[in-house]
Every structure is written in structure tokens, then in C-alpha cells.
Tab-separated table of C-alpha atoms in Angstrom:
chain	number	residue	atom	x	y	z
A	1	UNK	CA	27.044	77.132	-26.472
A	2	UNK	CA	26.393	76.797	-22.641
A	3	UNK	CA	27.290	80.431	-22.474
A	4	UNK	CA	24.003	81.827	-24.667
A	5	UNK	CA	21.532	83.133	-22.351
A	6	UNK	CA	18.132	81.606	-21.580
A	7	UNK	CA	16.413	84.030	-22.896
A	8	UNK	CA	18.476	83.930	-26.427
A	9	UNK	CA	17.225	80.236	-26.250
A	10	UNK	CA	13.644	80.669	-26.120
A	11	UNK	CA	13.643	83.407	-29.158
A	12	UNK	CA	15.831	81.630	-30.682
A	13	UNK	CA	13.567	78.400	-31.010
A	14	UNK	CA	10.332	80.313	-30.579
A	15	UNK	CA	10.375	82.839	-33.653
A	16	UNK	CA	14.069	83.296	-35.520
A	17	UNK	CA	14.417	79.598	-36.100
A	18	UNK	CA	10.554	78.845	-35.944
A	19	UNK	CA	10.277	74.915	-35.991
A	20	UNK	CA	7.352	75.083	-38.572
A	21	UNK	CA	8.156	77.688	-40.669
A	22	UNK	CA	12.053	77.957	-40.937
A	23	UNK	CA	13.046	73.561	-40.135
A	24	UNK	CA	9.937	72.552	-41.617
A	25	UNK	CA	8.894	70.609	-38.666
A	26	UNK	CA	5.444	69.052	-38.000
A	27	UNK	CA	3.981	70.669	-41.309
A	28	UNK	CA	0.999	67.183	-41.465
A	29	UNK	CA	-0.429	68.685	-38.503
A	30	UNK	CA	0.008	72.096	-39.498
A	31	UNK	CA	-1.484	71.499	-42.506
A	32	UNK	CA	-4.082	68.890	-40.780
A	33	UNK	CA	-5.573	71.011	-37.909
A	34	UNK	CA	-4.922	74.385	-38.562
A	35	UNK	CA	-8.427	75.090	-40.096
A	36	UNK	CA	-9.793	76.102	-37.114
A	37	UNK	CA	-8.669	78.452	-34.167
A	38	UNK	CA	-10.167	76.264	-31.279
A	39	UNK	CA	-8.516	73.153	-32.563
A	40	UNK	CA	-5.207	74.978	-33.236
A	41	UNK	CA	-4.853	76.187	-29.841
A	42	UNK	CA	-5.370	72.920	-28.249
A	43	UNK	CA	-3.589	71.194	-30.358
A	44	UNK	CA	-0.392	73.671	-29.981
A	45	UNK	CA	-0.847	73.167	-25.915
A	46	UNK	CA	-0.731	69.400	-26.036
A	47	UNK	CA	2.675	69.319	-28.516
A	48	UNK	CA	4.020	72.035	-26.238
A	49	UNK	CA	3.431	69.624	-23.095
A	50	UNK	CA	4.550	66.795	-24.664
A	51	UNK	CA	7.279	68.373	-25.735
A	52	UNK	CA	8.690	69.502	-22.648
A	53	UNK	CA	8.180	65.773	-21.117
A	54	UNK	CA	10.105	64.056	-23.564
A	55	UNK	CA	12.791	67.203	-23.933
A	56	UNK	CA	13.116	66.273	-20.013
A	57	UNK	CA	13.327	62.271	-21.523
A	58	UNK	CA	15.732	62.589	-23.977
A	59	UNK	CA	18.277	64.813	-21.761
A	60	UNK	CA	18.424	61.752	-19.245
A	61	UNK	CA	18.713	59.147	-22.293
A	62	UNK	CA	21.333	60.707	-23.749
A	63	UNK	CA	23.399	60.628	-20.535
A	64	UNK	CA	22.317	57.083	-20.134
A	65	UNK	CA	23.460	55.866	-23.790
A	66	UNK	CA	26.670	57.563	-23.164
A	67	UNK	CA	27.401	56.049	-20.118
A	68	UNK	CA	27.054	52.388	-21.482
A	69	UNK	CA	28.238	53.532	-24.810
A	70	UNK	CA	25.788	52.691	-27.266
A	71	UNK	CA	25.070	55.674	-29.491
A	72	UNK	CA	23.275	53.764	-31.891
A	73	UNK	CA	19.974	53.628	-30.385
A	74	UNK	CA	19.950	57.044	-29.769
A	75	UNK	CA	17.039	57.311	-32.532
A	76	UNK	CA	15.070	53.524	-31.134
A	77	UNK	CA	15.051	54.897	-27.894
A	78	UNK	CA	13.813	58.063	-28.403
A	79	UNK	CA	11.058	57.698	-30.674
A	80	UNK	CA	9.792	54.975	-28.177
A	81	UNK	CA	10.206	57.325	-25.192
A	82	UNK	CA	8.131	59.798	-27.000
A	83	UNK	CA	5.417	57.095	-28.070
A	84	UNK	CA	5.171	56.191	-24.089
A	85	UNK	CA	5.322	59.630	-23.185
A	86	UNK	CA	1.556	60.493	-24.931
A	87	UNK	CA	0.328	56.637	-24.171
A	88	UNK	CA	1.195	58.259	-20.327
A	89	UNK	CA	-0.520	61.882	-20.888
A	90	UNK	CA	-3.198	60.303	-22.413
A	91	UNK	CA	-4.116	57.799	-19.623
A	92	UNK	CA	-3.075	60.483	-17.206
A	93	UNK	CA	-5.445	62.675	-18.716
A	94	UNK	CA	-8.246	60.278	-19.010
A	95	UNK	CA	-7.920	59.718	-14.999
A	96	UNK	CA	-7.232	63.208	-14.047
A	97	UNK	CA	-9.654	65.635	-16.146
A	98	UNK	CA	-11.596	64.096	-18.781
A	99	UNK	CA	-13.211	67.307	-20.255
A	100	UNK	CA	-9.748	68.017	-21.030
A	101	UNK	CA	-8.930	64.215	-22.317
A	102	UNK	CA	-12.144	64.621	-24.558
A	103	UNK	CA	-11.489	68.146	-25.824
A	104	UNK	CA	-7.705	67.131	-27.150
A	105	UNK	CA	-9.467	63.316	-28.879
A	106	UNK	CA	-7.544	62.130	-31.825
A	107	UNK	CA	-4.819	64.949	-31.610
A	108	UNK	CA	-3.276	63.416	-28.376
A	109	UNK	CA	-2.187	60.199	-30.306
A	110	UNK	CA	-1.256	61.742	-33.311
A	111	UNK	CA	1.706	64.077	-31.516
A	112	UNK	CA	3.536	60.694	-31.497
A	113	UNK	CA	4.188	61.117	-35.698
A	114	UNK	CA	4.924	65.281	-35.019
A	115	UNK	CA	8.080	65.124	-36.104
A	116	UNK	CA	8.717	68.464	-34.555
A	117	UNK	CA	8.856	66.561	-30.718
A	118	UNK	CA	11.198	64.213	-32.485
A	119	UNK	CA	13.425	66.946	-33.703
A	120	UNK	CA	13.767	69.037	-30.375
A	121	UNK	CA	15.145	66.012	-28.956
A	122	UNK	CA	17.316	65.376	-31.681
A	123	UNK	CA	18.281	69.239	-32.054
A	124	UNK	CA	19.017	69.821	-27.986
A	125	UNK	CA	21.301	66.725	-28.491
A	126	UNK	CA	23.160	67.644	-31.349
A	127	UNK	CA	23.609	70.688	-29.695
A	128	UNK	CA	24.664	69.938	-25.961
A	129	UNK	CA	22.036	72.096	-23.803
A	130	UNK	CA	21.883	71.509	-20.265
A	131	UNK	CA	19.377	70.329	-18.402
A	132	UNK	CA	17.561	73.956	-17.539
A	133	UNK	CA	18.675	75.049	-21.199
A	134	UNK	CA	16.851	72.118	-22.948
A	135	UNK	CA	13.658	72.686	-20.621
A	136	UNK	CA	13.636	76.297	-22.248
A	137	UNK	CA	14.413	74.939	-25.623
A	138	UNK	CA	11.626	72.501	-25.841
A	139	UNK	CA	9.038	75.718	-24.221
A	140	UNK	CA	10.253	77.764	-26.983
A	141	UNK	CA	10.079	75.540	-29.956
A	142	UNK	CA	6.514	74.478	-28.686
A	143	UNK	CA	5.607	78.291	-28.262
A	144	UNK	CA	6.804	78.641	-31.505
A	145	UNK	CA	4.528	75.579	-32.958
A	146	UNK	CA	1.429	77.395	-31.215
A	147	UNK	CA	2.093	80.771	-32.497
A	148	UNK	CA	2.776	79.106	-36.049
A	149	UNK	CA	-0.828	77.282	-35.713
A	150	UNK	CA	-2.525	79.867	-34.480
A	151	UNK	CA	-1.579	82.081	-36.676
A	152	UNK	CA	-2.324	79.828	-39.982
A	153	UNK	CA	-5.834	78.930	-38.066
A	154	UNK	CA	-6.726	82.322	-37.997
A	155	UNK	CA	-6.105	83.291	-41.752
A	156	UNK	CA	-7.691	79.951	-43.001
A	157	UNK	CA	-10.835	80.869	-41.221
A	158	UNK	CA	-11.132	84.215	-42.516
A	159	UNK	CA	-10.682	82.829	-46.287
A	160	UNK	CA	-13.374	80.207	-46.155
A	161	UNK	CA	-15.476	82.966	-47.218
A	162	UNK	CA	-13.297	84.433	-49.929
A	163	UNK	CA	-14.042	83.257	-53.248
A	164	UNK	CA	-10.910	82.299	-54.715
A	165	UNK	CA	-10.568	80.326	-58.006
A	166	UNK	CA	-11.453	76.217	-57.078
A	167	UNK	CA	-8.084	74.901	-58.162
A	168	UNK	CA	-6.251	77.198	-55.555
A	169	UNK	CA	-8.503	75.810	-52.423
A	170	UNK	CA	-7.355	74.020	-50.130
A	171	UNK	CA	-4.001	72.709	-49.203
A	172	UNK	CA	-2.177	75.508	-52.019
A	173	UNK	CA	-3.498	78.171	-50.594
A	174	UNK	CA	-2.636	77.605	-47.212
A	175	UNK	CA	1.315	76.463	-48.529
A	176	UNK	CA	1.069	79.604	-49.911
A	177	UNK	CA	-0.458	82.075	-46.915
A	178	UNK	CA	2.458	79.867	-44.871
A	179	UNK	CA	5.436	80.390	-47.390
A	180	UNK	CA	4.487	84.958	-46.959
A	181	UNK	CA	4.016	83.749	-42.936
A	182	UNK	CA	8.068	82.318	-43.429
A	183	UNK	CA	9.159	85.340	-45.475
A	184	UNK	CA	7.908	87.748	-42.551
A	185	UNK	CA	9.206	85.557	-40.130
A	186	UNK	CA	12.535	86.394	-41.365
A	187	UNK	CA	12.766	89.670	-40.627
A	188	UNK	CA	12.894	88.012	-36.696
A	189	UNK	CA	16.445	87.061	-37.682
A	190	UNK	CA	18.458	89.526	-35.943
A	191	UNK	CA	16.789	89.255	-32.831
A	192	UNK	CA	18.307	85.952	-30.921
A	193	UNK	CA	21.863	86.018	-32.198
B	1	UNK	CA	-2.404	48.354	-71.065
B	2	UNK	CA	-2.208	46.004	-73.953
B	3	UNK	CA	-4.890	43.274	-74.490
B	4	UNK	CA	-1.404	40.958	-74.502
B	5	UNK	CA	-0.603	41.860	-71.105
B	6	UNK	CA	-1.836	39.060	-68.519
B	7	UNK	CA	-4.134	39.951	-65.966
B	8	UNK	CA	-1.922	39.720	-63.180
B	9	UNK	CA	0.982	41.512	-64.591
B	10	UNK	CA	-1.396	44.304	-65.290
B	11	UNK	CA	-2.577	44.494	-62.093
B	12	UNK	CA	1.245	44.481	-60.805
B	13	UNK	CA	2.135	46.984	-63.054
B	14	UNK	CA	-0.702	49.061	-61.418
B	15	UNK	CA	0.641	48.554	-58.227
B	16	UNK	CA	3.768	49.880	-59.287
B	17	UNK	CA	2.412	52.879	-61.636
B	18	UNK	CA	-0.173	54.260	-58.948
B	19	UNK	CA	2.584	55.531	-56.825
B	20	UNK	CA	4.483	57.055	-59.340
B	21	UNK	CA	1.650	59.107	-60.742
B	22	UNK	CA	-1.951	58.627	-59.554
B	23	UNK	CA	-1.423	58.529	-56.015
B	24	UNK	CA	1.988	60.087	-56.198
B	25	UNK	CA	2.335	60.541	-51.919
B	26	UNK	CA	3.668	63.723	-52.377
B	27	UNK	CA	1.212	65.992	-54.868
B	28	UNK	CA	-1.340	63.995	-54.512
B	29	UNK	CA	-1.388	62.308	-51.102
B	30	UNK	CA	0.704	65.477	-49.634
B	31	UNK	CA	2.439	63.013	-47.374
B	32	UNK	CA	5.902	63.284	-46.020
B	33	UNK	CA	5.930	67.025	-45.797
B	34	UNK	CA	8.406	67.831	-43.676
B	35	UNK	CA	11.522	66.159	-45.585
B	36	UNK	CA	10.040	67.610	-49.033
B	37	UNK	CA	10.175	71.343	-48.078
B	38	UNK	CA	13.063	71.069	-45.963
B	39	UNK	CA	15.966	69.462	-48.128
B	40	UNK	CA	14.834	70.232	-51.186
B	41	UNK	CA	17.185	73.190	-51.871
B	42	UNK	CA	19.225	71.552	-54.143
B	43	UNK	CA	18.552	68.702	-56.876
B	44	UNK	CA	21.707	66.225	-54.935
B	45	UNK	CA	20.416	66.663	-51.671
B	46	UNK	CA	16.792	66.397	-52.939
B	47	UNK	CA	17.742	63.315	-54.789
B	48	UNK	CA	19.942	61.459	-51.847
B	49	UNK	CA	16.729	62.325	-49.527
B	50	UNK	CA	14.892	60.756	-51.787
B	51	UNK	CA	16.769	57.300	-52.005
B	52	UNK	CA	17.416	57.504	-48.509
B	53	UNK	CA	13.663	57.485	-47.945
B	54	UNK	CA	12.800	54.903	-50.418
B	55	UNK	CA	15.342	52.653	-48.979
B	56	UNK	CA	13.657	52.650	-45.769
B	57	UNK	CA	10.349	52.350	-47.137
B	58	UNK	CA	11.328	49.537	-49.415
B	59	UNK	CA	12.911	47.908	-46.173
B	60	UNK	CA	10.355	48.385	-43.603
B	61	UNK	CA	7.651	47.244	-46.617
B	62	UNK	CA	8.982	43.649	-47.141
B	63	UNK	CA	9.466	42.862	-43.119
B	64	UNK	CA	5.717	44.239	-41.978
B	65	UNK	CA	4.933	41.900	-44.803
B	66	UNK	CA	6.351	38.884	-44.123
B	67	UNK	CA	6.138	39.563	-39.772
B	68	UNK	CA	2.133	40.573	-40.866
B	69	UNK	CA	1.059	37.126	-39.753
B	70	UNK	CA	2.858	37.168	-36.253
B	71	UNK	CA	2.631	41.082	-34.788
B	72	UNK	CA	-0.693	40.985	-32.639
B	73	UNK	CA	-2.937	43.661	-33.730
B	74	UNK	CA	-3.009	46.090	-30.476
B	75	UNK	CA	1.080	46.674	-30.743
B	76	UNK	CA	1.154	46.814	-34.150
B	77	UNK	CA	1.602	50.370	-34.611
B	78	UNK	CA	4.647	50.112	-32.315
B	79	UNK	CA	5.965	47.672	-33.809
B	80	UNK	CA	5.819	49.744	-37.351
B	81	UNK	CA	7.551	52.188	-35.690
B	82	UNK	CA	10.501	49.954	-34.221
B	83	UNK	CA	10.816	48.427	-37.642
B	84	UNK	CA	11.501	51.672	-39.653
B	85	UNK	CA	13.488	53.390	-36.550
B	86	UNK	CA	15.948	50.272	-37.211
B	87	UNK	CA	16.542	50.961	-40.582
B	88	UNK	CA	16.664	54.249	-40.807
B	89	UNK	CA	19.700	53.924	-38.209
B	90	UNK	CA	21.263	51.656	-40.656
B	91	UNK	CA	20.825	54.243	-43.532
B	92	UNK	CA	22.035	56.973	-41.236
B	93	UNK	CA	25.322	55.136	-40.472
B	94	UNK	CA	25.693	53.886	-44.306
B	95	UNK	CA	25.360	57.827	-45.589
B	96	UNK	CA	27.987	58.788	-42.955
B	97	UNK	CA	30.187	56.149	-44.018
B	98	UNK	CA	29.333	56.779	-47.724
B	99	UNK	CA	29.936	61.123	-48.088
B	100	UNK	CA	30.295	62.986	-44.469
B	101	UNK	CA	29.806	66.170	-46.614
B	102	UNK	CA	26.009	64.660	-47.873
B	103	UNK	CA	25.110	63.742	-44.515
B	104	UNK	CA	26.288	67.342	-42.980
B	105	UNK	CA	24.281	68.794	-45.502
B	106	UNK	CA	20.953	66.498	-45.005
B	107	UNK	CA	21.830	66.729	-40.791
B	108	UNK	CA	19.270	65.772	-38.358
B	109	UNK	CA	16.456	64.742	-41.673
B	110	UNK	CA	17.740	61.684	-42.128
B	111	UNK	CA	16.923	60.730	-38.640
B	112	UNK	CA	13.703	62.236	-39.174
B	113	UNK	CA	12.727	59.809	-41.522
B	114	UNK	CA	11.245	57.664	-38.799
B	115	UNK	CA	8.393	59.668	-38.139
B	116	UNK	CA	7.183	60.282	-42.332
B	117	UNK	CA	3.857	59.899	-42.585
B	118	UNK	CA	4.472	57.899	-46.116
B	119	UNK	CA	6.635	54.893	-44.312
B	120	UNK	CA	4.028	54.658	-41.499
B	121	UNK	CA	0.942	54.931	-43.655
B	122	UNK	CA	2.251	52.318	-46.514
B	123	UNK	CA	3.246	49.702	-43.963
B	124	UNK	CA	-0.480	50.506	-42.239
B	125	UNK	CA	-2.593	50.207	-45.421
B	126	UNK	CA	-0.579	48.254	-47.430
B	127	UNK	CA	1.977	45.835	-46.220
B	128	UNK	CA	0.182	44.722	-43.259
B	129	UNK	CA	-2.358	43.413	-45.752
B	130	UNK	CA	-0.717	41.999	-48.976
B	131	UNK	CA	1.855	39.580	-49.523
B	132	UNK	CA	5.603	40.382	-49.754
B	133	UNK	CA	5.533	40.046	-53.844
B	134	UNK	CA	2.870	43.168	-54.336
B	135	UNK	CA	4.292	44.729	-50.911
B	136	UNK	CA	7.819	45.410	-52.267
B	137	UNK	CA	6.021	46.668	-56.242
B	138	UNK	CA	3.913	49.292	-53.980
B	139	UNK	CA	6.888	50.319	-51.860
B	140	UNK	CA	9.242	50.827	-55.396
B	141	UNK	CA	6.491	52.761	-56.972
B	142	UNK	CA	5.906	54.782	-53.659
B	143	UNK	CA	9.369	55.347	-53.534
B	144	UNK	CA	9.756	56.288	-56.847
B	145	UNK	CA	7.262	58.842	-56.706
B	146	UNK	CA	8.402	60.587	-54.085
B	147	UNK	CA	11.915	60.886	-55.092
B	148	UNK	CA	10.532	62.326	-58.325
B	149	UNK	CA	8.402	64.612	-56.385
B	150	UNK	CA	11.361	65.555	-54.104
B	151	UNK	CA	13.549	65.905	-57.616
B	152	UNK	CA	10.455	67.951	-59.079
B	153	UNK	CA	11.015	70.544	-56.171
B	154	UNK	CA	15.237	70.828	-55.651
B	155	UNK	CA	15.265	70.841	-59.297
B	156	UNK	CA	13.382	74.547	-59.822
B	157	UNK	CA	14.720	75.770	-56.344
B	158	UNK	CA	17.992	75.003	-57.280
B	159	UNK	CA	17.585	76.313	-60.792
B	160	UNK	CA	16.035	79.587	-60.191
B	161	UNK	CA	17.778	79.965	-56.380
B	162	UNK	CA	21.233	79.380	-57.304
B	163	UNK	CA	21.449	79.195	-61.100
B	164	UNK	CA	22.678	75.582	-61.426
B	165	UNK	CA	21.574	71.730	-61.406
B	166	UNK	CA	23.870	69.438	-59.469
B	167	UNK	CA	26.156	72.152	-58.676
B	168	UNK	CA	26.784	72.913	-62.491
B	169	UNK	CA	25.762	76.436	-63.539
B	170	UNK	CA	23.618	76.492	-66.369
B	171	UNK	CA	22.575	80.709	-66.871
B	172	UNK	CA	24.974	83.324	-68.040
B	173	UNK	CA	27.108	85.167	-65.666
B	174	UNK	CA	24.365	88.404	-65.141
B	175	UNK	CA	21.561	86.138	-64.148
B	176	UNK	CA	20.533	87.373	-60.258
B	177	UNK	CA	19.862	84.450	-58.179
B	178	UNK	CA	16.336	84.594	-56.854
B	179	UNK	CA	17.566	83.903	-53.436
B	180	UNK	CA	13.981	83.658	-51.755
B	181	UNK	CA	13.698	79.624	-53.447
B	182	UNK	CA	16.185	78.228	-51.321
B	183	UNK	CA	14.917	80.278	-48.040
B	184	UNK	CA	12.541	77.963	-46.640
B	185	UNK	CA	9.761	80.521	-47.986
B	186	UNK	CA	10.877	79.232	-51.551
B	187	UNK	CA	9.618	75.986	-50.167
B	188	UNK	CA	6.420	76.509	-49.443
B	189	UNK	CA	6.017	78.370	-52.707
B	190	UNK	CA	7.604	75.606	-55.192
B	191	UNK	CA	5.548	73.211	-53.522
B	192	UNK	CA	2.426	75.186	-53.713
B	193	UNK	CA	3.401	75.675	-57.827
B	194	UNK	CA	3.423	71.819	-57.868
B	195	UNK	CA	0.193	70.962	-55.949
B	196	UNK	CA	-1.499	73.759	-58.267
B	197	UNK	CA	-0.205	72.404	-61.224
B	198	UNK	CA	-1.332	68.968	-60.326
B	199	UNK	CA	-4.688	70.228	-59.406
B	200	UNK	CA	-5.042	71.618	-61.995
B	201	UNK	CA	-4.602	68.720	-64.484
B	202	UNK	CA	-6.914	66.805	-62.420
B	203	UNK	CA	-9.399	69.650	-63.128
B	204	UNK	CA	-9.258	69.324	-66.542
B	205	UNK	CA	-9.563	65.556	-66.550
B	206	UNK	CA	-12.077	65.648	-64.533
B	207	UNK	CA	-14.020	67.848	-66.981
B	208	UNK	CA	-12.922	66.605	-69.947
């Protein structure tokens, strides 16, 4: 594993095994936010960014646990490093640039129950990156996230206008536009390996 | 409900029943995504996700209950979170120790469990409000539903993607497998069949 180039790494994460639409990751927010493009993108850079923190977390945990030899609260620990990690971007934010703070509102919180940061740190475990390899892990699976948003956002806006049939609005439509988003997304799958 | 019934055994049995179908967390509530689309590809693994979940929920359900008294109210959230992350270790460990082969095939979901929507939001609007009696008949009917839902969805992806339920081939020999199902853009599509289904029986109720 150590031996697959950087570069494999990030489109690897980023589109062949896209966290939202090939593991299923963080689908409540992608279903939650993705109605508009502004919102999308700023959600996408704040679960990017908190993703790379706690990638950066989890790396030292892990050595940590395995030192004292407690494997066990691999999952406790995490989830409560994560759970600090946005408590600390959010009052960092609040101090540091508020128009940004204000802009993110509820979304900064709610990365804490993306189970997409939860699963990077769980993946890059299970699959023994290095330090510089899970930093480009956790930037490709959260460019990945933000491409997936974006690209949902943008095709939800354009159909608000469409007049489809009232039992198809909503939530099937956009399972739907993201299953055809998957199936395209395959054809990525010779690119990393 | 029979005129027989008592009033508070009706209203327990509604406690139970409005997970299971009128608030089912999954078509209706479209809760819990993540595990749904993602280990749904066949009806065992749909079904052991299911339990697995419901377990946890059922768990995490009767301690926010009886600890609803003593958690302060500004860490409460965290303390959700520490609750569930507990058990769901425990399940991970008892799955390994049960069938290595099941918990290869569910991998890192099981973990994942932790942060579902459905645990969080049931011991947040539920648990932390009612007693441990009507607590644990909300978590059973939540957890029913969802493993139904969950069974709902590996049942036609395994059916149509493979040809079998529970590994047991039920078409002749020259039916093609329509592989797509148990790609993850099968998923997205079964569920979608689901929600539209149940939409559209709401529809018609709503009419009628």
C-alpha cells in the first residue's frame, strides 16, 4: 500500500471510489443541502477542512492507542476527536472571521453526524496510510464530497422549474438524478488503479 | 383498535406500530441513509445490518432514558454520542466473534453506526423525554421498521442483481443478472422505487 503514488490516492478517493456516490457516505447532508449551489459549495469547503483536521487527528490517535494497547476505543475516541474538532473550527471561526462563521451557520455543527469524516478516519486506518498519504486521502475524499454536492446542487436547481409528476418531487427525484450521477461515475474506474 | 383494548395499551401499541409503518425512519423519515444504500446488496447482510442497528438503538434508548434525569442539558448531545459509540463497539466485537465472514462483508458500517441519524434523533426526541417503559416500545418499533425497510431493499437488489434470496437461487439457469442493483447505482434506484411507492400510497390516502 505505502508504495501507491500520491497522486493514485487523491483520484482514487476523489472520483473512482467517490465517498458519496460509490461508499454511500454522508448521503443526510447530501440529500439535506444540496438544493442550492451557494450552500453546496460552502458546505463541501467546511467537510473538506474538517476533514483534513481530524484525518491529521486520527493518524496521531491511532499511534497513540497502539502504543498503550487499547484498540477498543479506537471508535470513542475518534468520534469525540471529530466532535471537538468543529466545537474548535467553530469558535476559531467565530474569533477569526465572522462573515465566514455566519455564512457556514447550522452546517458547521452538523459535519459532526457526516458520517463521511467518520469514515476517512476509519478507512485511512484500516488501510495503513502514512502521515503525508492520509493528508492526501482526507483532500481527496473531501474534493470528492464537493464535486458530488455541487454537482447534485446544480441539477436540483435547474429542475425546480420542470414540471414533473407531484409524487416524484422531492427526495425521489434527486435519489434518482444521484443513482445516473453513480452509474457515470463508474466509468472513472480505470483511472486510479 | 378494538373498543376492548384499554387506553393505555392502545396508546403503547401506537408507540410501537408508528415506527413500523407511519413513521417508518427509513421511507418515511429517510433517516439512516448511509447504512440503507450501502449494505443492502444482499437480503443477509441487509438483515444482520438491520439487527445490528436495532440493537444499538434499543440499547442506547433504555440508558438516555433512565440517565435523562442526571445528563445536564448543554452536554447532552455528547453524551448521546458517547452512549451509542459504546455500544456499537460492543456489537462490533460480538459480530466478529459471532461470523468473521458477516463482519468482512458489512466492514467499516458497523462502526458507522455511531453517527445514524435514526439512533441520535430517537434518543433526542424521544428517550430524553419519556420513561424507560414507552422508550424501549419506540426503540423496538423503530428498529423494526428499519430492518424491514433495510430487508425491503437487499431483498429486490438481491433478487433481480444476483438471482437469489439468502444466497439460494430462485430463477432458471438463463436468467441474466441485472448487475447494475448491486452497483451502488442499484441503490439509489431501489430506494428511489421504495420512497415512490410510499409516496405514492400516501397520495392516494390523502385523496381518498
Amino acid at each position: 500500500m505505502s508504495e501507491e503514488p500520491l497522486w493514485n490516492i487523491f483520484i482514487n478517493a476523489s472520483l473512482v471510489n467517490n465517498f458519496v456516490l460509490a461508499y454511500f457516505l454522508g448521503i443526510c447532508p447530501f440529500l439535506g443541502v444540496s438544493g442550492k449551489l451557494g450552500t453546496a459549495t460552502k458546505m463541501g469547503g467546511a467537510v473538506m477542512f474538517v476533514m483534513l483536521i481530524s484525518s491529521m487527528c486520527a493518524f496521531g490517535i491511532h499511534l497513540l492507542l497502539e502504543a498503550i494497547g487499547a484498540p477498543f476505543l479506537q471508535l470513542i475516541s475518534y468520534i469525540v476527536v471529530i466532535a471537538s474538532t468543529v466545537q474548535l473550527v467553530e469558535m476559531f471561526l467565530k474569533k477569526m472571521s465572522p462573515a465566514l462563521f455566519k455564512a457556514l451557520g447550522i452546517f458547521l455543527p452538523l459535519i459532526t453526524t457526516n458520517c463521511a469524516i467518520l469514515g476517512l478516519a476509519l478507512f485511512q486506518t484500516n488501510k495503513g496510510y502514512n502521515f503525508l498519504e492520509c493528508l492526501v486521502y482526507a483532500l481527496g475524499a473531501g474534493t470528492g464530497f464537493t464535486l458530488a454536492l455541487i454537482l447534485i446542487a446544480g441539477f436540483r436547481e435547474q429542475l425546480e422549474y420542470a414540471d414533473v409528476p407531484k409524487v416524484i418531487k422531492g427526495t425521489v427525484l434527486t435519489l434518482i438524478i444521484a443513482g445516473i450521477l453513480s452509474l457515470s461515475f463508474m466509468g472513472f474506474s480505470g483511472l486510479g488503479n | 383498535m378494538s373498543n376492548t383494548t384499554g387506553h393505555i395499551e392502545t396508546q403503547s401499541t401506537n408507540e410501537f406500530l408508528k415506527g413500523l409503518w407511519k413513521d417508518n425512519p427509513v421511507f418515511v423519515q429517510v433517516l439512516g441513509m448511509c447504512p440503507v444504500l450501502a449494505v443492502s446488496n444482499t437480503a443477509m447482510n441487509a438483515l444482520a445490518m438491520g439487527a445490528a442497528t436495532a440493537f444499538v438503538l434499543l440499547m442506547s434508548n433504555i440508558l438516555v432514558s433512565i440517565l435523562r434525569n442526571v445528563i445536564p442539558k448543554e452536554v447532552r448531545i455528547a453524551s448521546y454520542i458517547l452512549i451509542i459509540a459504546t455500544f456499537v463497539t460492543i456489537t462490533d466485537y460480538a459480530i466478529q466473534a459471532i461470523s468473521v465472514e458477516l463482519h468482512k462483508s458489512l466492514g467499516a458500517f458497523i462502526s458507522l453506526i455511531v453517527v445514524n441519524c435514526l439512533i441520535l434523533s430517537r434518543a433526542e426526541a424521544f428517550a430524553s423525554k419519556n420513561s424507560v417503559l414507552k422508550s424501549i416500545q419506540d426503540a423496538l418499533g423503530m428498529g423494526l421498521g428499519f430492518v424491514f425497510a433495510l430487508f425491503c431493499l437487499g431483498a429486490v437488489r438481491e433478487i433481480l442483481g444476483n438471482g437469489s434470496i439468502f444466497g439460494a437461487a430462485i430463477f432458471p439457469d438463463n436468467f441474466q443478472p441485472w448487475i447494475v442493483m448491486i452497483l451502488p447505482a442499484g441503490g439509489f434506484f431501489t430506494l428511489a422505487l421504495w420512497l415512490l411507492i410510499f409516496n405514492g400510497l400516501k397520495m392516494k390516502k390523502s385523496k381518498a
